Amino acid sequence: MNDHFQSIEEIAKESISVLYKLTPCPELDFQYTKKEYSGDLTLVLFSLSKKLKKPAEQIGKNIGNYIQSKLDGLIQFSIIEGFLNFIFHDSYYIYLLQKMLNTDFYHLKFPSKKIMIEYSSPNTNKPLHLGHVRNSLIGSSIAKILKMVGHKIIKIQIINDRGIHICKSMIAWIKFGKGETPDSIKMKGDHFVGKYYSLFDKIYREEIRKIDQKNEMTILIEARDLLKKWESGDPITRDIWKKMNKWVYNGFEETYRKLEISFDEIEYESNVYKIGKKIIKKGLEKGIFFQKIDGSIWIDLIQEGFDQKLLLRSDKTSVYMTQDLGTAVERFRKYNIDQLIYIVGKEQDYHFQILFAILKHLGYTWVNKLFHLSYEMVYLPSGRMKSREGNVINADSLILEMYSIARKNFLKKYSKSKEKGEKEKSAEIIGLGALKYYFLKIDPRKKIIFHPEKSIDFKGKTGTYIQYTYSRIRSLERKFFDLCSLLNFCWSNIKFDIYEKNMIKILQRYPLILKKSVFNLNPSLIANYVYEVSKIFNLLYQNKKLIDPSNVIHSNICMNIIHVTGNVLKSGMNLLGIKMLDRM
């Protein structure tokens, strides 16, 4: 038999390529065999029969024979009404378990690419909020997953540190701050600047309410004047801008540190927006863009199903598209990357369609290496978050709340033996793990309704449940070494029961789940998989005596299964950025 481990799912795909010359292979529908039929794994043949335009039974027989030959008779198969059922011999379960005991089982290697992932990318006028948390967790997890399979990853964010929104915070602080600083009032820097952004909005709204009597919106005019001063390089304005941005960056760093989020590179809009302007000037000279009477520059994409898109305003100030054109070109020039993944919310779908279309018009051949991973918004039980309505949850408050819930729901009840410092550390790991799992178990393309209390639970689909399962596994391992010892034994006569078989079956799917999460850029596949592994392990735990000093050989077999389960859980959760506890 080939030393390289291939799952039945992978061999089935290979058989379709070899026997039917069909590449790429379509997605195959594998299921666990229904209880009323004999078998362990089933391939549903109907869609395949339709695609190949051949009878399901003939296809099933050919695939079954190919797999049986490849696995040296370790499996049998039967075909019942369009279902190809695979029956695993005990020797196949032994083969699977032995393969999984080798750590190479987890370490898949793809042909290495240099991949840049852009995520988070906040504005410097307020703290990170719940939406940034989802964005950052998706980006960080995808980076870990792609890195695990051998890709070179560059994690990047671009901070929107210039523009009218920044000047709004600045003018409010200049007018009403009276020289106070984050240190002087003991407030985190990003929250401090956000306070003045909110103050601007409050004053501006009041002015709108009184507009009939006043005829002008003074504070907005002052913010616009400040932006003009900034763009002309006024030193006093620039000094205030640098100082306030520094306060925000310090705040961001603290939040990222709590979330265990990091970046390899950080770009600032103030440094790159001029690059886009040069690209647009060249595009205008080549006739790709056009200029309107007021001097603004546009591109006409109507024939491609879009509309006319503004690229430079009449006063030659830039828009977001200007910046994104510049950064895309500069990143490919500077880093020589093979792929650029933008992790940006669904509301920007149209923006990225336009961006890719413009780059194509400009003749950049690498445009097909760009990908927008669009994710849905985070909602509260009360509905969508809206900063103007004051119902936005900032990331720092959320993290503190998760720690608090972890202390209340977990530490008092389950960690009486722990020292105070260790309890606090456990609370942070459990609280943060619950938060990350809650966000990552849901497909990025689906919206999230976030309930903090529901995320920390030993019984539901939560990170806490998986962490607890893992600590139970490590406890069993310690108990085993207290009562038994590891043996070299003959595997040939080993028999497995249904609980052990189910455990081995789901564990051997881990490489396949990893590959799917890579191809789909979807951490939720791993998140849901590790939950299923935990669930099946707990069924094994409840129904079997796993450590029995009177039956040391059986205890050794169970210990091998337990050990692989713990390794798979730890590996999968680490890819979600979630730490595990050996004791809970």
XYZ file of C-alpha atoms in Angstrom:
584
model
C 0.000 0.000 0.000
C 1.195 3.540 -0.718
C 2.769 5.135 2.384
C 1.116 8.479 1.607
C -2.222 8.624 3.385
C -5.235 9.202 1.157
C -8.771 9.241 2.462
C -11.515 7.370 0.626
C -12.922 10.761 -0.406
C -9.621 11.710 -2.053
C -9.214 8.322 -3.763
C -12.788 8.640 -5.096
C -11.896 11.994 -6.681
C -8.751 10.485 -8.141
C -10.769 7.577 -9.602
C -13.099 9.979 -11.419
C -10.106 11.790 -12.908
C -8.432 8.512 -13.966
C -11.499 6.564 -15.124
C -13.586 9.348 -16.649
C -10.969 12.031 -17.477
C -13.135 14.550 -15.623
C -11.105 17.413 -14.128
C -11.611 19.235 -11.956
C -13.633 16.626 -10.090
C -17.079 17.881 -9.019
C -17.908 18.103 -5.321
C -18.782 14.600 -4.119
C -21.629 13.936 -1.688
C -20.266 11.683 1.070
C -22.389 10.766 4.099
C -22.122 8.362 6.984
C -24.034 5.207 6.025
C -27.589 5.066 7.354
C -28.114 2.639 10.233
C -30.478 0.404 8.257
C -27.745 -0.395 5.717
C -24.454 -2.217 6.071
C -21.534 0.166 5.757
C -19.446 2.956 7.273
C -19.319 5.623 4.547
C -21.623 6.303 1.592
C -21.101 8.126 -1.695
C -24.365 9.408 -3.170
C -24.155 8.767 -6.921
C -27.154 10.628 -8.413
C -25.495 13.988 -9.215
C -22.399 12.180 -10.489
C -24.528 9.967 -12.737
C -26.212 13.054 -14.169
C -22.880 14.794 -14.790
C -21.202 11.768 -16.401
C -24.396 10.720 -18.230
C -23.879 7.094 -17.160
C -25.875 4.682 -14.942
C -25.271 5.171 -11.217
C -24.640 1.462 -10.637
C -21.933 1.320 -13.308
C -20.200 4.412 -11.919
C -20.433 3.044 -8.376
C -18.944 -0.289 -9.359
C -16.012 1.341 -11.167
C -15.253 3.742 -8.295
C -15.663 0.962 -5.713
C -13.265 -1.375 -7.554
C -10.701 1.422 -7.948
C -10.789 2.271 -4.232
C -10.768 -1.374 -3.162
C -7.680 -1.994 -5.298
C -5.953 1.128 -3.970
C -6.587 0.082 -0.350
C -5.445 -3.519 -0.847
C -8.780 -5.035 0.065
C -9.101 -3.275 3.452
C -12.637 -2.270 2.496
C -15.616 -3.780 0.703
C -18.425 -1.979 -1.072
C -22.024 -2.467 -2.092
C -24.363 -0.441 -4.317
C -27.965 0.033 -3.245
C -30.304 2.248 -5.309
C -27.758 4.898 -6.275
C -25.756 4.753 -3.031
C -22.189 3.388 -2.967
C -21.667 2.015 0.557
C -18.143 1.340 1.816
C -17.688 -1.287 4.529
C -14.476 -0.894 6.544
C -12.717 -4.006 7.859
C -11.176 -3.794 11.342
C -7.798 -3.896 9.606
C -8.730 -0.627 7.835
C -9.522 1.033 11.177
C -6.126 -0.140 12.440
C -4.497 1.284 9.291
C -6.262 4.636 9.842
C -5.310 4.845 13.520
C -1.668 4.015 12.815
C -1.546 6.673 10.090
C -3.033 9.264 12.463
C -0.444 8.532 15.160
C 2.170 9.974 12.774
C 2.199 13.781 13.078
C 2.639 14.058 9.285
C -1.070 13.248 9.187
C -1.803 16.881 10.176
C 0.968 18.577 8.226
C -0.344 18.974 4.696
C 1.912 20.796 2.277
C 0.610 22.658 -0.755
C 2.859 24.194 -3.459
C 3.922 27.333 -1.610
C 2.553 30.724 -2.660
C 3.174 34.187 -1.263
C -0.271 35.358 -0.149
C -1.140 38.770 1.285
C -4.242 39.039 3.470
C -5.691 42.455 4.285
C -7.960 42.626 7.316
C -9.209 44.888 10.117
C -8.201 48.260 8.500
C -9.977 50.661 10.901
C -10.386 54.447 10.896
C -8.420 56.482 13.463
C -11.466 58.279 14.825
C -12.981 55.664 17.174
C -12.284 52.334 18.901
C -12.495 48.938 17.217
C -16.036 47.536 17.369
C -17.842 44.211 16.996
C -17.578 44.330 13.190
C -13.790 44.755 13.405
C -13.682 41.765 15.773
C -15.367 39.498 13.219
C -13.168 40.832 10.420
C -9.948 40.421 12.413
C -10.778 36.925 13.658
C -11.620 35.717 10.132
C -8.414 37.243 8.739
C -6.184 35.905 11.503
C -7.652 32.385 11.266
C -7.368 32.219 7.462
C -3.738 33.350 7.765
C -3.042 30.486 10.214
C -4.815 27.929 7.997
C -2.958 28.986 4.831
C 0.357 29.102 6.688
C -0.184 25.575 8.046
C -0.378 24.110 4.533
C 2.896 25.754 3.483
C 2.022 29.194 2.098
C 4.085 32.276 2.935
C 1.661 34.761 4.460
C 1.858 38.546 4.729
C -0.787 39.883 7.142
C -1.472 43.531 6.380
C -3.848 46.280 7.368
C -4.305 49.749 5.944
C -5.297 52.349 8.507
C -7.577 55.120 7.258
C -5.767 57.920 9.052
C -6.722 60.942 6.921
C -9.835 62.613 5.597
C -12.831 64.531 6.842
C -13.783 61.912 9.470
C -10.391 62.345 11.168
C -10.707 66.121 11.047
C -14.071 65.903 12.832
C -12.413 64.409 15.937
C -9.596 66.936 15.661
C -11.785 70.050 15.456
C -13.918 68.898 18.394
C -10.788 68.375 20.531
C -9.247 71.701 19.430
C -12.445 73.591 20.329
C -13.554 71.763 23.475
C -10.659 69.600 24.717
C -9.047 72.254 26.945
C -5.739 70.434 26.540
C -6.859 67.167 28.136
C -5.133 63.944 27.061
C -5.831 60.229 27.483
C -3.304 60.135 30.339
C -4.748 63.170 32.111
C -8.222 61.604 32.340
C -6.984 57.972 32.421
C -8.850 56.902 29.269
C -7.674 54.515 26.554
C -6.415 56.548 23.556
C -8.846 55.266 20.902
C -11.800 55.736 23.256
C -10.559 59.249 24.044
C -10.473 60.280 20.369
C -13.794 58.484 19.783
C -15.322 60.623 22.534
C -14.506 63.757 20.517
C -15.802 62.214 17.302
C -19.112 61.584 19.104
C -19.044 65.133 20.469
C -18.641 66.468 16.921
C -21.634 64.411 15.786
C -23.729 65.662 18.707
C -22.916 69.326 17.944
C -23.427 68.839 14.193
C -26.857 67.271 14.754
C -27.846 70.140 16.985
C -26.797 72.557 14.255
C -28.879 70.671 11.683
C -31.868 70.910 14.038
C -31.428 74.680 14.196
C -30.449 75.168 10.549
C -33.551 77.253 9.720
C -32.485 79.867 12.220
C -28.718 79.598 11.680
C -28.308 79.049 7.917
C -24.908 77.403 8.301
C -23.314 74.361 9.939
C -20.277 75.953 11.577
C -18.491 72.904 12.987
C -18.616 71.007 9.676
C -17.215 74.044 7.825
C -14.421 74.216 10.418
C -13.658 70.510 9.907
C -13.469 71.057 6.145
C -11.134 74.007 6.632
C -8.971 71.821 8.852
C -8.808 69.167 6.105
C -7.612 71.818 3.615
C -4.928 72.896 6.094
C -3.881 69.253 6.525
C -3.651 68.714 2.754
C -1.583 71.880 2.350
C 0.844 70.592 5.002
C 0.094 73.182 7.726
C 2.584 72.258 10.506
C 0.312 72.996 13.498
C -2.545 70.947 11.982
C -0.155 68.115 11.141
C 1.249 68.062 14.691
C -2.242 67.773 16.219
C -3.110 65.062 13.674
C 0.032 63.047 14.523
C -0.589 63.390 18.258
C -4.243 62.275 18.111
C -3.485 59.408 15.733
C -0.725 58.212 18.074
C -3.270 58.050 20.904
C -5.492 55.891 18.712
C -2.658 53.582 17.582
C -1.712 52.913 21.207
C -5.336 51.992 21.905
C -5.565 49.728 18.854
C -2.362 47.924 19.837
C -3.784 47.142 23.276
C -7.019 45.748 21.780
C -5.191 43.665 19.201
C -2.941 42.314 21.958
C -5.999 41.198 23.955
C -7.487 39.532 20.861
C -4.093 37.984 19.986
C -4.263 39.608 16.543
C -1.073 40.649 14.759
C 0.106 42.070 11.435
C 3.318 41.773 9.456
C 2.844 45.106 7.711
C 0.806 48.238 8.431
C 0.004 50.781 5.724
C -1.336 54.279 6.323
C -3.668 55.954 3.867
C -1.762 59.230 4.315
C 1.343 57.570 2.838
C -0.262 55.854 -0.151
C -3.152 57.976 -1.434
C -0.875 59.962 -3.763
C 0.183 56.759 -5.603
C -3.403 56.294 -6.788
C -3.511 59.869 -8.072
C -0.505 59.186 -10.344
C -2.151 56.036 -11.725
C -5.337 57.969 -12.494
C -3.359 60.731 -14.230
C -1.710 58.121 -16.505
C -5.084 56.441 -17.164
C -6.545 59.808 -18.174
C -3.658 60.413 -20.581
C -4.275 56.982 -22.176
C -8.001 57.663 -22.577
C -9.068 54.951 -20.116
C -10.646 57.622 -17.888
C -12.439 60.846 -18.798
C -12.717 64.299 -17.285
C -15.985 66.144 -16.684
C -16.481 69.900 -17.097
C -15.954 70.509 -13.372
C -12.521 68.840 -13.566
C -13.462 65.586 -11.812
C -12.107 62.332 -13.300
C -14.289 59.259 -13.956
C -14.400 55.866 -15.647
C -17.414 54.680 -17.649
C -18.266 51.042 -16.869
C -21.893 51.106 -18.034
C -21.310 48.571 -20.824
C -19.985 46.132 -18.209
C -23.146 46.372 -16.136
C -21.865 48.929 -13.630
C -22.066 52.728 -13.787
C -19.790 55.715 -14.101
C -17.342 55.798 -11.188
C -15.712 58.901 -9.673
C -11.928 58.538 -9.270
C -10.818 62.095 -8.409
C -13.022 64.973 -7.204
C -13.105 68.308 -9.037
C -10.686 69.769 -6.465
C -8.391 66.780 -7.229
C -8.836 65.254 -3.766
C -8.946 61.469 -3.685
C -11.746 58.998 -2.910
C -11.466 55.451 -1.502
C -11.136 54.033 -5.033
C -8.097 56.265 -5.642
C -6.386 54.797 -2.593
C -7.315 51.173 -3.376
C -5.978 51.422 -6.933
C -2.680 52.757 -5.583
C -2.291 50.178 -2.820
C -3.078 47.215 -5.127
C -0.453 48.307 -7.677
C 2.115 49.134 -4.996
C 1.633 45.801 -3.165
C 2.287 43.721 -6.284
C 5.309 45.872 -7.113
C 6.777 45.859 -3.606
C 6.023 42.330 -2.374
C 5.833 40.266 -5.589
C 2.825 38.353 -4.218
C 0.933 35.460 -5.828
C -2.440 36.392 -4.332
C -4.081 39.286 -2.494
C -7.133 38.561 -0.332
C -9.243 41.481 0.895
C -11.368 40.668 3.955
C -13.992 43.395 3.822
C -17.721 43.451 4.648
C -20.469 42.571 2.201
C -21.537 46.211 1.851
C -18.343 46.758 -0.169
C -19.047 44.020 -2.777
C -19.798 46.578 -5.491
C -16.693 48.615 -4.644
C -14.415 45.612 -5.223
C -16.161 44.618 -8.445
C -15.440 48.146 -9.717
C -11.846 48.091 -8.399
C -11.063 44.817 -10.202
C -12.732 46.087 -13.403
C -10.670 49.313 -13.379
C -7.406 47.419 -12.812
C -8.305 45.186 -15.746
C -8.884 48.262 -17.946
C -5.471 49.565 -16.844
C -3.917 46.341 -18.180
C -2.662 44.791 -14.945
C -2.416 41.059 -15.690
C -2.371 40.129 -11.984
C -5.969 41.270 -11.472
C -7.097 37.611 -11.460
C -4.950 37.129 -8.330
C -7.219 39.475 -6.358
C -10.015 38.080 -4.216
C -12.590 39.843 -2.056
C -13.663 37.620 0.838
C -17.014 39.178 1.604
C -18.455 38.601 5.069
C -21.830 39.421 6.569
C -22.506 41.907 9.346
C -22.776 41.328 13.087
C -26.159 42.043 14.638
C -27.262 42.341 18.232
C -30.479 40.645 19.447
C -32.015 44.141 19.195
C -30.965 44.467 15.538
C -28.207 46.061 13.476
C -25.550 48.151 15.200
C -25.624 51.856 14.342
C -23.039 54.212 15.789
C -25.372 57.211 15.563
C -27.910 55.404 17.695
C -25.246 54.556 20.249
C -25.741 50.777 20.165
C -22.300 49.853 18.826
C -20.405 47.467 21.106
C -16.722 48.317 21.167
C -14.196 45.492 21.212
C -12.692 46.350 24.609
C -16.056 46.306 26.393
C -16.891 43.010 24.717
C -13.612 41.385 25.798
C -14.097 42.537 29.391
C -17.664 41.216 29.363
C -16.456 37.826 28.098
C -13.887 37.649 30.915
C -16.606 38.559 33.412
C -19.013 35.894 32.105
C -16.220 33.300 32.189
C -15.473 34.134 35.829
C -19.146 34.003 36.799
C -20.183 30.880 34.853
C -17.038 28.841 35.093
C -14.359 29.680 37.600
C -16.390 29.585 40.832
C -17.992 26.294 39.866
C -15.225 24.352 38.172
C -11.816 25.640 39.289
C -11.757 25.487 43.090
C -8.293 23.898 43.083
C -6.634 26.639 41.050
C -4.554 29.497 42.419
C -5.994 33.004 41.960
C -3.504 34.006 39.229
C -4.086 30.760 37.372
C -7.851 31.239 37.648
C -7.617 34.701 36.113
C -5.513 33.375 33.236
C -8.005 30.539 32.714
C -10.874 33.051 32.679
C -9.129 35.015 29.925
C -8.469 31.882 27.841
C -12.050 30.636 28.286
C -13.660 34.034 27.689
C -11.570 34.811 24.626
C -11.960 31.253 23.310
C -15.730 31.506 23.643
C -15.754 34.822 21.780
C -13.555 33.575 18.938
C -15.433 30.308 18.522
C -18.821 32.061 18.478
C -17.638 34.277 15.624
C -15.753 31.630 13.651
C -18.250 28.753 13.806
C -20.552 30.705 11.482
C -19.792 30.825 7.757
C -18.405 34.319 6.957
C -21.163 34.730 4.330
C -23.869 34.433 7.004
C -24.872 37.130 9.458
C -24.178 36.759 13.173
C -26.567 37.613 15.968
C -24.259 37.869 18.956
C -25.397 36.775 22.432
C -22.400 36.996 24.839
C -24.043 34.828 27.548
C -24.817 31.989 25.118
C -21.214 31.743 23.964
C -19.885 30.291 27.238
C -21.617 26.984 27.881
C -20.466 23.431 28.501
C -23.430 21.893 26.685
C -23.947 23.887 23.483
C -21.844 24.339 20.349
C -19.277 26.539 22.088
C -15.549 26.944 22.392
C -15.893 26.205 26.116
C -17.411 22.782 25.390
C -14.473 21.914 23.127
C -11.906 23.268 25.607
C -13.506 21.190 28.367
C -13.451 18.064 26.166
C -9.758 18.654 25.519
C -8.947 19.055 29.231
C -10.883 15.834 29.909
C -8.680 14.063 27.329
C -5.480 15.328 28.951
C -6.841 14.260 32.363
C -7.475 10.753 30.999
C -3.917 10.606 29.690
C -2.537 11.521 33.124
C -4.782 8.910 34.742
C -3.645 6.267 32.244
C 0.022 6.777 33.102
C -0.833 6.560 36.818
C -2.582 3.199 36.336
C -1.115 1.601 33.200
C 1.883 1.733 30.893
C 2.383 2.010 27.135
C 2.888 -1.371 25.486
C 4.222 -2.662 22.210
C 1.494 -5.051 21.155
C 0.298 -6.916 18.088
C -2.316 -4.884 16.200
C -3.507 -7.727 13.993
C -6.193 -9.117 16.326
C -7.641 -5.818 17.495
C -11.422 -5.404 17.274
C -13.205 -2.064 17.524
C -16.742 -1.368 18.718
C -19.117 1.190 17.184
C -17.979 4.068 19.474
C -14.294 3.519 18.677
C -15.035 3.161 14.965
C -17.041 6.396 14.912
C -14.151 8.178 16.632
C -11.554 6.901 14.142
C -13.860 7.694 11.191
C -14.288 11.341 12.113
C -10.635 11.845 13.069
C -9.411 10.618 9.671
C -11.436 13.399 8.026
C -9.234 16.141 9.510
C -6.881 16.546 6.495
C -9.916 16.673 4.189
C -11.555 19.384 6.335
C -8.290 21.333 6.318
C -8.131 21.208 2.520
C -11.740 22.331 2.203
C -11.158 25.247 4.557
C -8.110 26.273 2.468
C -9.947 26.111 -0.870
C -13.040 27.864 0.512
C -11.146 30.300 2.803
C -13.629 29.294 5.479
C -12.597 28.742 9.143
C -16.163 27.682 10.062
C -15.512 24.288 8.444
C -12.783 23.617 11.026
C -14.820 25.145 13.867
C -17.805 22.903 13.200
C -15.586 19.871 12.655
C -13.823 20.152 16.041
C -17.230 20.426 17.695
C -18.333 17.168 16.011
C -15.093 15.511 17.116
C -15.767 16.639 20.708
C -19.336 15.382 20.573
C -18.361 11.918 19.294
C -15.535 11.698 21.837
C -17.932 12.433 24.693
C -20.205 9.633 23.435
C -17.179 7.320 23.543
C -16.325 8.558 27.047
C -19.872 8.035 28.348
C -20.269 4.540 26.900
C -16.838 2.972 27.367
C -14.445 2.180 30.181
C -11.425 3.749 28.540
C -8.832 2.956 31.208
C -8.934 -0.527 32.719
C -5.805 -1.830 34.538
C -7.182 -5.376 34.174
C -7.168 -5.013 30.366
C -3.978 -3.117 29.585
C -3.981 -3.854 25.837
C -7.481 -2.411 25.396
C -6.494 0.590 27.527
C -3.505 1.140 25.232
C -5.760 1.052 22.149
C -8.110 3.563 23.767
C -5.160 5.742 24.742
C -3.999 5.886 21.116
C -7.479 7.026 20.037
C -7.668 9.537 22.912
C -4.222 10.938 22.095
C -5.062 11.512 18.413
C -8.377 13.127 19.419
C -6.591 15.580 21.726
C -4.040 16.438 19.025
C -6.745 17.049 16.407
C -8.752 19.257 18.792
C -5.685 21.286 19.740
C -4.555 21.652 16.120
C -8.012 22.692 14.899
C -8.624 25.160 17.727
C -5.149 26.671 17.299
C -6.083 27.410 13.675
C -9.030 29.388 15.058
C -6.623 31.252 17.354
C -8.037 29.535 20.457
C -5.796 28.308 23.264
C -6.494 25.054 25.094
C -6.238 24.247 28.798
C -4.771 20.984 30.058
C -6.794 21.426 33.260
C -10.203 23.028 33.767
